PDB file of C-alpha atoms in Angstrom:
ATOM      1  CA  MET A  10      28.170  98.080 -86.378  1.00  0.00           C
ATOM      2  CA  ALA A  11      28.336 101.212 -84.233  1.00  0.00           C
ATOM      3  CA  GLY A  12      27.200 104.635 -85.318  1.00  0.00           C
ATOM      4  CA  ARG A  13      23.591 103.575 -86.001  1.00  0.00           C
ATOM      5  CA  GLY A  14      22.026 106.214 -83.803  1.00  0.00           C
ATOM      6  CA  THR A  15      20.747 109.495 -85.186  1.00  0.00           C
ATOM      7  CA  GLY A  16      19.461 111.239 -82.074  1.00  0.00           C
ATOM      8  CA  PRO A  17      21.344 114.184 -80.551  1.00  0.00           C
ATOM      9  CA  ASP A  18      21.965 112.235 -77.334  1.00  0.00           C
ATOM     10  CA  PHE A  19      23.253 109.065 -79.000  1.00  0.00           C
ATOM     11  CA  VAL A  20      26.495 107.902 -77.344  1.00  0.00           C
ATOM     12  CA  GLU A  21      28.574 106.158 -79.981  1.00  0.00           C
ATOM     13  CA  ALA A  22      31.192 104.926 -77.499  1.00  0.00           C
ATOM     14  CA  LEU A  23      28.520 103.034 -75.572  1.00  0.00           C
ATOM     15  CA  ALA A  24      27.149 101.569 -78.803  1.00  0.00           C
ATOM     16  CA  ARG A  25      30.608 100.395 -79.775  1.00  0.00           C
ATOM     17  CA  GLY A  26      31.141  98.768 -76.382  1.00  0.00           C
ATOM     18  CA  LEU A  27      27.874  96.860 -76.770  1.00  0.00           C
ATOM     19  CA  ASP A  28      28.917  95.879 -80.290  1.00  0.00           C
ATOM     20  CA  VAL A  29      32.092  94.368 -78.871  1.00  0.00           C
ATOM     21  CA  LEU A  30      30.113  92.268 -76.384  1.00  0.00           C
ATOM     22  CA  ALA A  31      27.787  91.134 -79.167  1.00  0.00           C
ATOM     23  CA  CYS A  32      30.737  89.788 -81.188  1.00  0.00           C
ATOM     24  CA  PHE A  33      31.081  86.827 -78.844  1.00  0.00           C
ATOM     25  CA  ASP A  34      28.712  83.887 -79.303  1.00  0.00           C
ATOM     26  CA  ALA A  35      28.632  80.098 -79.202  1.00  0.00           C
ATOM     27  CA  ASP A  36      30.656  79.898 -82.408  1.00  0.00           C
ATOM     28  CA  HIS A  37      33.147  82.556 -81.265  1.00  0.00           C
ATOM     29  CA  PRO A  38      33.616  82.170 -77.488  1.00  0.00           C
ATOM     30  CA  VAL A  39      37.278  83.226 -77.682  1.00  0.00           C
ATOM     31  CA  MET A  40      38.454  86.031 -79.959  1.00  0.00           C
ATOM     32  CA  SER A  41      41.674  87.890 -80.620  1.00  0.00           C
ATOM     33  CA  LEU A  42      41.901  91.661 -80.806  1.00  0.00           C
ATOM     34  CA  SER A  43      41.939  91.468 -84.597  1.00  0.00           C
ATOM     35  CA  ASP A  44      38.893  89.180 -84.584  1.00  0.00           C
ATOM     36  CA  VAL A  45      36.927  91.632 -82.436  1.00  0.00           C
ATOM     37  CA  ALA A  46      38.003  94.651 -84.475  1.00  0.00           C
ATOM     38  CA  THR A  47      36.926  92.949 -87.699  1.00  0.00           C
ATOM     39  CA  ALA A  48      33.624  91.640 -86.337  1.00  0.00           C
ATOM     40  CA  ALA A  49      32.660  95.000 -84.790  1.00  0.00           C
ATOM     41  CA  GLY A  50      33.916  97.057 -87.708  1.00  0.00           C
ATOM     42  CA  LEU A  51      36.328  98.982 -85.513  1.00  0.00           C
ATOM     43  CA  ALA A  52      39.912 100.139 -85.786  1.00  0.00           C
ATOM     44  CA  ARG A  53      42.293  97.988 -83.717  1.00  0.00           C
ATOM     45  CA  PRO A  54      43.184 100.800 -81.260  1.00  0.00           C
ATOM     46  CA  THR A  55      39.478 101.482 -80.626  1.00  0.00           C
ATOM     47  CA  ALA A  56      38.703  97.799 -80.172  1.00  0.00           C
ATOM     48  CA  ARG A  57      41.650  97.462 -77.798  1.00  0.00           C
ATOM     49  CA  ARG A  58      40.494 100.379 -75.592  1.00  0.00           C
ATOM     50  CA  LEU A  59      36.969  98.986 -75.452  1.00  0.00           C
ATOM     51  CA  LEU A  60      38.166  95.482 -74.579  1.00  0.00           C
ATOM     52  CA  LEU A  61      40.469  96.759 -71.837  1.00  0.00           C
ATOM     53  CA  THR A  62      37.634  98.874 -70.427  1.00  0.00           C
ATOM     54  CA  LEU A  63      35.287  95.898 -70.442  1.00  0.00           C
ATOM     55  CA  GLU A  64      38.014  93.804 -68.806  1.00  0.00           C
ATOM     56  CA  GLU A  65      38.467  96.365 -66.047  1.00  0.00           C
ATOM     57  CA  LEU A  66      34.692  96.340 -65.493  1.00  0.00           C
ATOM     58  CA  GLY A  67      34.752  92.553 -65.256  1.00  0.00           C
ATOM     59  CA  PHE A  68      32.759  91.716 -68.392  1.00  0.00           C
ATOM     60  CA  VAL A  69      35.753  90.362 -70.348  1.00  0.00           C
ATOM     61  CA  ARG A  70      38.899  88.458 -69.414  1.00  0.00           C
ATOM     62  CA  SER A  71      42.053  87.969 -71.463  1.00  0.00           C
ATOM     63  CA  SER A  72      44.753  85.344 -71.603  1.00  0.00           C
ATOM     64  CA  ALA A  73      47.651  85.021 -74.063  1.00  0.00           C
ATOM     65  CA  GLY A  74      46.175  87.670 -76.337  1.00  0.00           C
ATOM     66  CA  ALA A  75      42.730  86.076 -76.486  1.00  0.00           C
ATOM     67  CA  PHE A  76      39.541  87.517 -75.013  1.00  0.00           C
ATOM     68  CA  ARG A  77      36.428  85.837 -73.696  1.00  0.00           C
ATOM     69  CA  LEU A  78      33.297  86.968 -71.879  1.00  0.00           C
ATOM     70  CA  THR A  79      32.877  86.417 -68.147  1.00  0.00           C
ATOM     71  CA  PRO A  80      29.708  85.297 -66.345  1.00  0.00           C
ATOM     72  CA  LYS A  81      29.199  88.924 -65.288  1.00  0.00           C
ATOM     73  CA  VAL A  82      27.699  89.550 -68.756  1.00  0.00           C
ATOM     74  CA  LEU A  83      24.681  87.527 -67.604  1.00  0.00           C
ATOM     75  CA  THR A  84      23.824  90.331 -65.174  1.00  0.00           C
ATOM     76  CA  LEU A  85      22.946  92.574 -68.122  1.00  0.00           C
ATOM     77  CA  GLY A  86      20.205  90.276 -69.319  1.00  0.00           C
ATOM     78  CA  MET A  87      19.107  88.974 -65.935  1.00  0.00           C
ATOM     79  CA  ALA A  88      18.612  92.521 -64.669  1.00  0.00           C
ATOM     80  CA  TYR A  89      15.896  92.866 -67.303  1.00  0.00           C
ATOM     81  CA  VAL A  90      14.288  89.533 -66.500  1.00  0.00           C
ATOM     82  CA  GLY A  91      14.553  90.157 -62.780  1.00  0.00           C
ATOM     83  CA  ALA A  92      12.959  93.577 -63.087  1.00  0.00           C
ATOM     84  CA  LEU A  93       9.922  91.975 -64.661  1.00  0.00           C
ATOM     85  CA  GLY A  94       9.552  89.511 -61.789  1.00  0.00           C
ATOM     86  CA  LEU A  95       8.421  87.078 -64.471  1.00  0.00           C
ATOM     87  CA  TRP A  96      11.135  84.408 -64.351  1.00  0.00           C
ATOM     88  CA  ASP A  97      10.857  83.795 -60.602  1.00  0.00           C
ATOM     89  CA  ILE A  98       7.112  83.382 -61.032  1.00  0.00           C
ATOM     90  CA  ALA A  99       7.329  81.259 -64.186  1.00  0.00           C
ATOM     91  CA  ARG A 100      10.078  78.858 -63.208  1.00  0.00           C
ATOM     92  CA  PRO A 101       8.138  76.453 -60.954  1.00  0.00           C
ATOM     93  CA  HIS A 102       5.233  76.443 -63.411  1.00  0.00           C
ATOM     94  CA  LEU A 103       7.533  75.654 -66.340  1.00  0.00           C
ATOM     95  CA  GLU A 104       9.146  72.845 -64.352  1.00  0.00           C
ATOM     96  CA  ALA A 105       5.732  71.384 -63.491  1.00  0.00           C
ATOM     97  CA  LEU A 106       4.603  71.599 -67.121  1.00  0.00           C
ATOM     98  CA  VAL A 107       7.734  69.816 -68.321  1.00  0.00           C
ATOM     99  CA  ALA A 108       7.195  67.117 -65.715  1.00  0.00           C
ATOM    100  CA  GLN A 109       3.645  66.597 -67.038  1.00  0.00           C
ATOM    101  CA  THR A 110       4.429  66.605 -70.748  1.00  0.00           C
ATOM    102  CA  GLY A 111       7.948  65.202 -70.819  1.00  0.00           C
ATOM    103  CA  GLU A 112       8.758  67.919 -73.370  1.00  0.00           C
ATOM    104  CA  SER A 113      10.799  71.121 -73.246  1.00  0.00           C
ATOM    105  CA  SER A 114       9.098  74.429 -72.506  1.00  0.00           C
ATOM    106  CA  SER A 115      10.377  77.956 -73.024  1.00  0.00           C
ATOM    107  CA  MET A 116       9.352  81.568 -72.591  1.00  0.00           C
ATOM    108  CA  ALA A 117      10.286  84.327 -75.028  1.00  0.00           C
ATOM    109  CA  GLN A 118       9.735  88.007 -75.715  1.00  0.00           C
ATOM    110  CA  LEU A 119       9.990  90.160 -78.832  1.00  0.00           C
ATOM    111  CA  ASP A 120      13.127  92.077 -79.692  1.00  0.00           C
ATOM    112  CA  GLY A 121      12.505  93.750 -83.016  1.00  0.00           C
ATOM    113  CA  SER A 122      11.388  91.101 -85.506  1.00  0.00           C
ATOM    114  CA  ASP A 123      13.025  88.320 -83.458  1.00  0.00           C
ATOM    115  CA  ILE A 124      12.061  86.452 -80.355  1.00  0.00           C
ATOM    116  CA  VAL A 125      14.598  86.139 -77.545  1.00  0.00           C
ATOM    117  CA  TYR A 126      14.406  83.302 -75.038  1.00  0.00           C
ATOM    118  CA  VAL A 127      14.187  84.560 -71.457  1.00  0.00           C
ATOM    119  CA  ALA A 128      13.363  81.294 -69.668  1.00  0.00           C
ATOM    120  CA  ARG A 129      13.648  77.618 -70.504  1.00  0.00           C
ATOM    121  CA  VAL A 130      13.283  74.185 -68.940  1.00  0.00           C
ATOM    122  CA  ALA A 131      14.588  71.517 -71.293  1.00  0.00           C
ATOM    123  CA  VAL A 132      14.569  67.730 -71.483  1.00  0.00           C
ATOM    124  CA  PRO A 133      17.123  65.658 -73.459  1.00  0.00           C
ATOM    125  CA  LYS A 134      15.761  65.332 -76.984  1.00  0.00           C
ATOM    126  CA  LEU A 135      17.311  64.959 -80.415  1.00  0.00           C
ATOM    127  CA  ILE A 136      16.197  68.418 -81.556  1.00  0.00           C
ATOM    128  CA  THR A 137      18.115  70.002 -84.400  1.00  0.00           C
ATOM    129  CA  LEU A 138      18.222  73.455 -82.771  1.00  0.00           C
ATOM    130  CA  ARG A 139      20.352  74.570 -79.870  1.00  0.00           C
ATOM    131  CA  VAL A 140      18.281  76.815 -77.591  1.00  0.00           C
ATOM    132  CA  GLU A 141      19.359  78.590 -74.430  1.00  0.00           C
ATOM    133  CA  ILE A 142      18.657  81.839 -72.610  1.00  0.00           C
ATOM    134  CA  GLY A 143      19.360  84.693 -75.003  1.00  0.00           C
ATOM    135  CA  THR A 144      18.901  82.630 -78.186  1.00  0.00           C
ATOM    136  CA  ARG A 145      17.038  84.552 -80.872  1.00  0.00           C
ATOM    137  CA  PHE A 146      14.997  83.339 -83.841  1.00  0.00           C
ATOM    138  CA  PRO A 147      12.878  85.144 -86.458  1.00  0.00           C
ATOM    139  CA  ALA A 148       9.468  85.639 -84.888  1.00  0.00           C
ATOM    140  CA  VAL A 149       7.479  84.682 -88.003  1.00  0.00           C
ATOM    141  CA  GLN A 150       8.982  81.178 -87.982  1.00  0.00           C
ATOM    142  CA  THR A 151       8.154  80.318 -84.373  1.00  0.00           C
ATOM    143  CA  SER A 152       4.977  79.628 -82.447  1.00  0.00           C
ATOM    144  CA  GLN A 153       6.001  82.058 -79.707  1.00  0.00           C
ATOM    145  CA  GLY A 154       6.777  84.726 -82.277  1.00  0.00           C
ATOM    146  CA  LYS A 155       3.371  84.388 -83.890  1.00  0.00           C
ATOM    147  CA  VAL A 156       1.677  84.797 -80.509  1.00  0.00           C
ATOM    148  CA  LEU A 157       3.710  87.916 -79.762  1.00  0.00           C
ATOM    149  CA  LEU A 158       3.153  89.403 -83.223  1.00  0.00           C
ATOM    150  CA  ALA A 159      -0.576  88.744 -82.926  1.00  0.00           C
ATOM    151  CA  GLY A 160      -0.620  90.824 -79.760  1.00  0.00           C
ATOM    152  CA  LEU A 161       0.618  93.955 -81.549  1.00  0.00           C
ATOM    153  CA  SER A 162      -1.460  96.752 -82.997  1.00  0.00           C
ATOM    154  CA  PRO A 163      -1.466  97.046 -86.822  1.00  0.00           C
ATOM    155  CA  ALA A 164       1.017  99.943 -86.697  1.00  0.00           C
ATOM    156  CA  GLU A 165       3.288  98.120 -84.253  1.00  0.00           C
ATOM    157  CA  LEU A 166       3.136  94.959 -86.343  1.00  0.00           C
ATOM    158  CA  GLU A 167       4.088  96.810 -89.539  1.00  0.00           C
ATOM    159  CA  ALA A 168       7.030  98.511 -87.828  1.00  0.00           C
ATOM    160  CA  THR A 169       8.192  95.265 -86.216  1.00  0.00           C
ATOM    161  CA  LEU A 170       8.104  93.233 -89.409  1.00  0.00           C
ATOM    162  CA  ALA A 171      10.022  95.992 -91.205  1.00  0.00           C
ATOM    163  CA  GLU A 172      13.011  95.448 -88.924  1.00  0.00           C
ATOM    164  CA  PRO A 173      15.628  92.994 -90.232  1.00  0.00           C
ATOM    165  CA  SER A 174      16.166  89.846 -88.203  1.00  0.00           C
ATOM    166  CA  ARG A 175      19.401  89.564 -86.235  1.00  0.00           C
ATOM    167  CA  ALA A 176      19.096  85.805 -85.778  1.00  0.00           C
ATOM    168  CA  GLY A 177      21.491  85.034 -88.603  1.00  0.00           C
ATOM    169  CA  LEU A 178      19.128  82.617 -90.363  1.00  0.00           C
ATOM    170  CA  PRO A 179      18.235  82.684 -94.086  1.00  0.00           C
ATOM    171  CA  THR A 180      15.235  84.826 -95.019  1.00  0.00           C
ATOM    172  CA  TYR A 181      12.002  82.824 -94.578  1.00  0.00           C
ATOM    173  CA  ILE A 182       9.906  82.453 -97.718  1.00  0.00           C
ATOM    174  CA  GLY A 183       7.307  80.014 -96.416  1.00  0.00           C
ATOM    175  CA  ARG A 184       4.339  82.392 -96.618  1.00  0.00           C
ATOM    176  CA  SER A 185       3.318  85.673 -98.168  1.00  0.00           C
ATOM    177  CA  ALA A 186       2.569  88.841 -96.201  1.00  0.00           C
ATOM    178  CA  ASP A 187      -1.176  88.303 -96.708  1.00  0.00           C
ATOM    179  CA  GLN A 188      -0.931  84.707 -95.497  1.00  0.00           C
ATOM    180  CA  LEU A 189       0.929  85.859 -92.397  1.00  0.00           C
ATOM    181  CA  GLN A 190      -1.732  88.475 -91.663  1.00  0.00           C
ATOM    182  CA  THR A 191      -4.453  85.832 -92.002  1.00  0.00           C
ATOM    183  CA  GLU A 192      -2.604  83.446 -89.693  1.00  0.00           C
ATOM    184  CA  LEU A 193      -2.004  86.132 -87.059  1.00  0.00           C
ATOM    185  CA  THR A 194      -5.713  87.007 -87.125  1.00  0.00           C
ATOM    186  CA  GLU A 195      -6.490  83.356 -86.418  1.00  0.00           C
ATOM    187  CA  VAL A 196      -3.881  83.227 -83.646  1.00  0.00           C
ATOM    188  CA  ARG A 197      -5.359  86.336 -82.043  1.00  0.00           C
ATOM    189  CA  ALA A 198      -8.854  84.843 -82.154  1.00  0.00           C
ATOM    190  CA  ARG A 199      -8.080  81.355 -80.826  1.00  0.00           C
ATOM    191  CA  GLY A 200      -5.333  82.273 -78.347  1.00  0.00           C
ATOM    192  CA  TRP A 201      -2.546  79.951 -79.491  1.00  0.00           C
ATOM    193  CA  ALA A 202      -0.139  79.434 -82.404  1.00  0.00           C
ATOM    194  CA  LEU A 203       1.431  76.429 -84.078  1.00  0.00           C
ATOM    195  CA  ALA A 204       4.778  76.226 -85.840  1.00  0.00           C
ATOM    196  CA  ASP A 205       5.137  72.942 -87.697  1.00  0.00           C
ATOM    197  CA  GLU A 206       8.734  72.450 -88.882  1.00  0.00           C
ATOM    198  CA  GLU A 207       8.928  76.083 -89.988  1.00  0.00           C
ATOM    199  CA  LEU A 208      12.059  76.899 -88.028  1.00  0.00           C
ATOM    200  CA  ALA A 209      13.894  73.632 -88.647  1.00  0.00           C
ATOM    201  CA  PRO A 210      13.084  70.085 -89.787  1.00  0.00           C
ATOM    202  CA  GLY A 211      11.702  67.956 -86.997  1.00  0.00           C
ATOM    203  CA  VAL A 212      10.820  70.870 -84.709  1.00  0.00           C
ATOM    204  CA  ARG A 213       7.122  71.302 -83.905  1.00  0.00           C
ATOM    205  CA  SER A 214       5.760  73.604 -81.213  1.00  0.00           C
ATOM    206  CA  VAL A 215       2.635  75.255 -79.874  1.00  0.00           C
ATOM    207  CA  ALA A 216       2.636  78.552 -77.931  1.00  0.00           C
ATOM    208  CA  VAL A 217       0.268  80.698 -75.921  1.00  0.00           C
ATOM    209  CA  PRO A 218       0.471  84.259 -74.534  1.00  0.00           C
ATOM    210  CA  VAL A 219       1.538  85.341 -71.071  1.00  0.00           C
ATOM    211  CA  ARG A 220      -0.217  88.571 -70.058  1.00  0.00           C
ATOM    212  CA  ASP A 221       0.506  91.304 -67.547  1.00  0.00           C
ATOM    213  CA  GLY A 222      -1.920  92.814 -65.064  1.00  0.00           C
ATOM    214  CA  ALA A 223      -3.447  95.013 -67.777  1.00  0.00           C
ATOM    215  CA  GLY A 224      -4.080  92.054 -70.047  1.00  0.00           C
ATOM    216  CA  ALA A 225      -1.365  92.961 -72.537  1.00  0.00           C
ATOM    217  CA  VAL A 226       0.679  90.173 -74.121  1.00  0.00           C
ATOM    218  CA  ARG A 227       4.151  90.563 -72.678  1.00  0.00           C
ATOM    219  CA  ALA A 228       5.644  87.127 -73.330  1.00  0.00           C
ATOM    220  CA  ALA A 229       4.846  83.783 -74.908  1.00  0.00           C
ATOM    221  CA  MET A 230       5.522  80.261 -73.726  1.00  0.00           C
ATOM    222  CA  ASN A 231       5.566  77.039 -75.668  1.00  0.00           C
ATOM    223  CA  VAL A 232       5.892  73.283 -75.657  1.00  0.00           C
ATOM    224  CA  THR A 233       8.363  71.955 -78.230  1.00  0.00           C
ATOM    225  CA  VAL A 234       8.324  68.390 -79.545  1.00  0.00           C
ATOM    226  CA  HIS A 235      10.106  66.277 -82.123  1.00  0.00           C
ATOM    227  CA  ALA A 236       7.819  65.910 -85.121  1.00  0.00           C
ATOM    228  CA  ALA A 237       8.763  62.263 -85.595  1.00  0.00           C
ATOM    229  CA  GLU A 238       7.705  61.440 -82.035  1.00  0.00           C
ATOM    230  CA  THR A 239       4.653  63.646 -81.459  1.00  0.00           C
ATOM    231  CA  SER A 240       1.892  64.300 -83.962  1.00  0.00           C
ATOM    232  CA  THR A 241       0.222  67.679 -84.355  1.00  0.00           C
ATOM    233  CA  ASP A 242      -3.015  66.150 -83.058  1.00  0.00           C
ATOM    234  CA  ARG A 243      -1.369  64.949 -79.857  1.00  0.00           C
ATOM    235  CA  LEU A 244       0.431  68.262 -79.394  1.00  0.00           C
ATOM    236  CA  LEU A 245      -2.867  70.145 -79.595  1.00  0.00           C
ATOM    237  CA  THR A 246      -5.115  67.719 -77.711  1.00  0.00           C
ATOM    238  CA  GLU A 247      -2.753  66.687 -74.884  1.00  0.00           C
ATOM    239  CA  HIS A 248      -0.117  69.383 -74.436  1.00  0.00           C
ATOM    240  CA  LEU A 249      -1.977  72.550 -75.438  1.00  0.00           C
ATOM    241  CA  PRO A 250      -4.598  72.385 -72.638  1.00  0.00           C
ATOM    242  CA  ARG A 251      -1.829  72.006 -70.052  1.00  0.00           C
ATOM    243  CA  LEU A 252       0.079  74.862 -71.636  1.00  0.00           C
ATOM    244  CA  LEU A 253      -2.972  77.131 -71.558  1.00  0.00           C
ATOM    245  CA  ARG A 254      -3.584  76.385 -67.882  1.00  0.00           C
ATOM    246  CA  THR A 255       0.070  76.996 -67.025  1.00  0.00           C
ATOM    247  CA  ALA A 256       0.194  80.304 -68.893  1.00  0.00           C
ATOM    248  CA  GLY A 257      -3.025  81.383 -67.197  1.00  0.00           C
ATOM    249  CA  ASP A 258      -1.590  80.596 -63.761  1.00  0.00           C
ATOM    250  CA  ILE A 259       1.620  82.491 -64.521  1.00  0.00           C
ATOM    251  CA  SER A 260      -0.308  85.487 -65.860  1.00  0.00           C
ATOM    252  CA  ALA A 261      -2.510  85.578 -62.759  1.00  0.00           C
ATOM    253  CA  GLU A 262       0.429  85.377 -60.362  1.00  0.00           C
ATOM    254  CA  TRP A 263       2.374  87.979 -62.325  1.00  0.00           C
ATOM    255  CA  ALA A 264      -0.601  90.354 -62.263  1.00  0.00           C
ATOM    256  CA  LEU A 265      -0.803  89.943 -58.487  1.00  0.00           C
ATOM    257  CA  TRP A 266       2.949  90.481 -58.160  1.00  0.00           C
ATOM    258  CA  GLN A 267       2.706  93.726 -60.130  1.00  0.00           C
ATOM    259  CA  THR A 268       0.106  95.137 -57.751  1.00  0.00           C
ATOM    260  CA  ARG A 269       2.267  94.691 -54.668  1.00  0.00           C
ATOM    261  CA  PRO A 270       4.694  97.385 -53.442  1.00  0.00           C
ATOM    262  CA  HIS A 271       8.333  96.475 -54.023  1.00  0.00           C
ATOM    263  CA  VAL A 272      11.306  97.481 -51.927  1.00  0.00           C
ATOM    264  CA  GLU A 273      14.714  97.979 -53.510  1.00  0.00           C
ATOM    265  CA  VAL A 274      17.489  96.272 -51.544  1.00  0.00           C
ATOM    266  CA  THR A 275      21.023  97.631 -51.825  1.00  0.00           C
ATOM    267  CA  ARG A 276      24.184  95.881 -50.714  1.00  0.00           C
ATOM    268  CA  ARG A 277      26.652  97.800 -48.560  1.00  0.00           C
ATOM    269  CA  PRO A 278      30.422  97.429 -49.004  1.00  0.00           C
ATOM    270  CA  ASP A 279      30.576  95.262 -45.861  1.00  0.00           C
ATOM    271  CA  GLY A 280      28.174  92.759 -47.428  1.00  0.00           C
ATOM    272  CA  SER A 281      25.099  93.696 -45.406  1.00  0.00           C
ATOM    273  CA  THR A 282      21.887  94.839 -47.080  1.00  0.00           C
ATOM    274  CA  ALA A 283      19.596  97.786 -46.620  1.00  0.00           C
ATOM    275  CA  ALA A 284      16.133  98.554 -47.971  1.00  0.00           C
ATOM    276  CA  GLY A 285      15.756 101.825 -49.843  1.00  0.00           C
TER     277      GLY A 285
END
């Protein structure tokens, strides 16, 4: 998996280390050295050095020849979310929306041709998909993905759709390229997108954009329902208005947050903090 870079400053060792971290997932929480070497396409000595380095840094732990990730890995993703300031702003709004609708709500952003979940408040439902922070799905099969794709320029959209999905799902053949373009035009005009059992049977959702202070679409949030319990009409007439209001409130607060000066706080070795 490493060695994809072509630029003169590409650091292959760093790419390989990230490849090793990416080998672990819900289906492979514990892996042997051989497992990691095979999954990352690395020689065993290289995989061993990378794993021991990651262990020394605290991102991996080992026991009886098996390796697993540590919670410190979460800091890599949360640093991104925290830098945006978006999750702290969105969380109480998501919780209030879920309390009103009784349905799960999530926030996602684009990563290539996939969406990646960056925030979620869930309720117990018999949904066929397991979703958590960091989960990725092909953007074209999700309501949030359609919203995010609709916010791109034509050149950006073409480049994004040309990237292969890394979600691990079969290639979607539910619509042609022309049909997708038509749907994205409609999404852009009306301000919301629907995905009706396109990602998995029984999963129906509606999504709207979350914008930054400049009005650019930076994220999307949705309400997800079980198709057998909630009709499309109810999803659009009852839940969509609440979702639109919630996204508008989050966008407004985020825009205000972005205009304020921010102070970086560093932690000293003795545990005290200092503003820099």
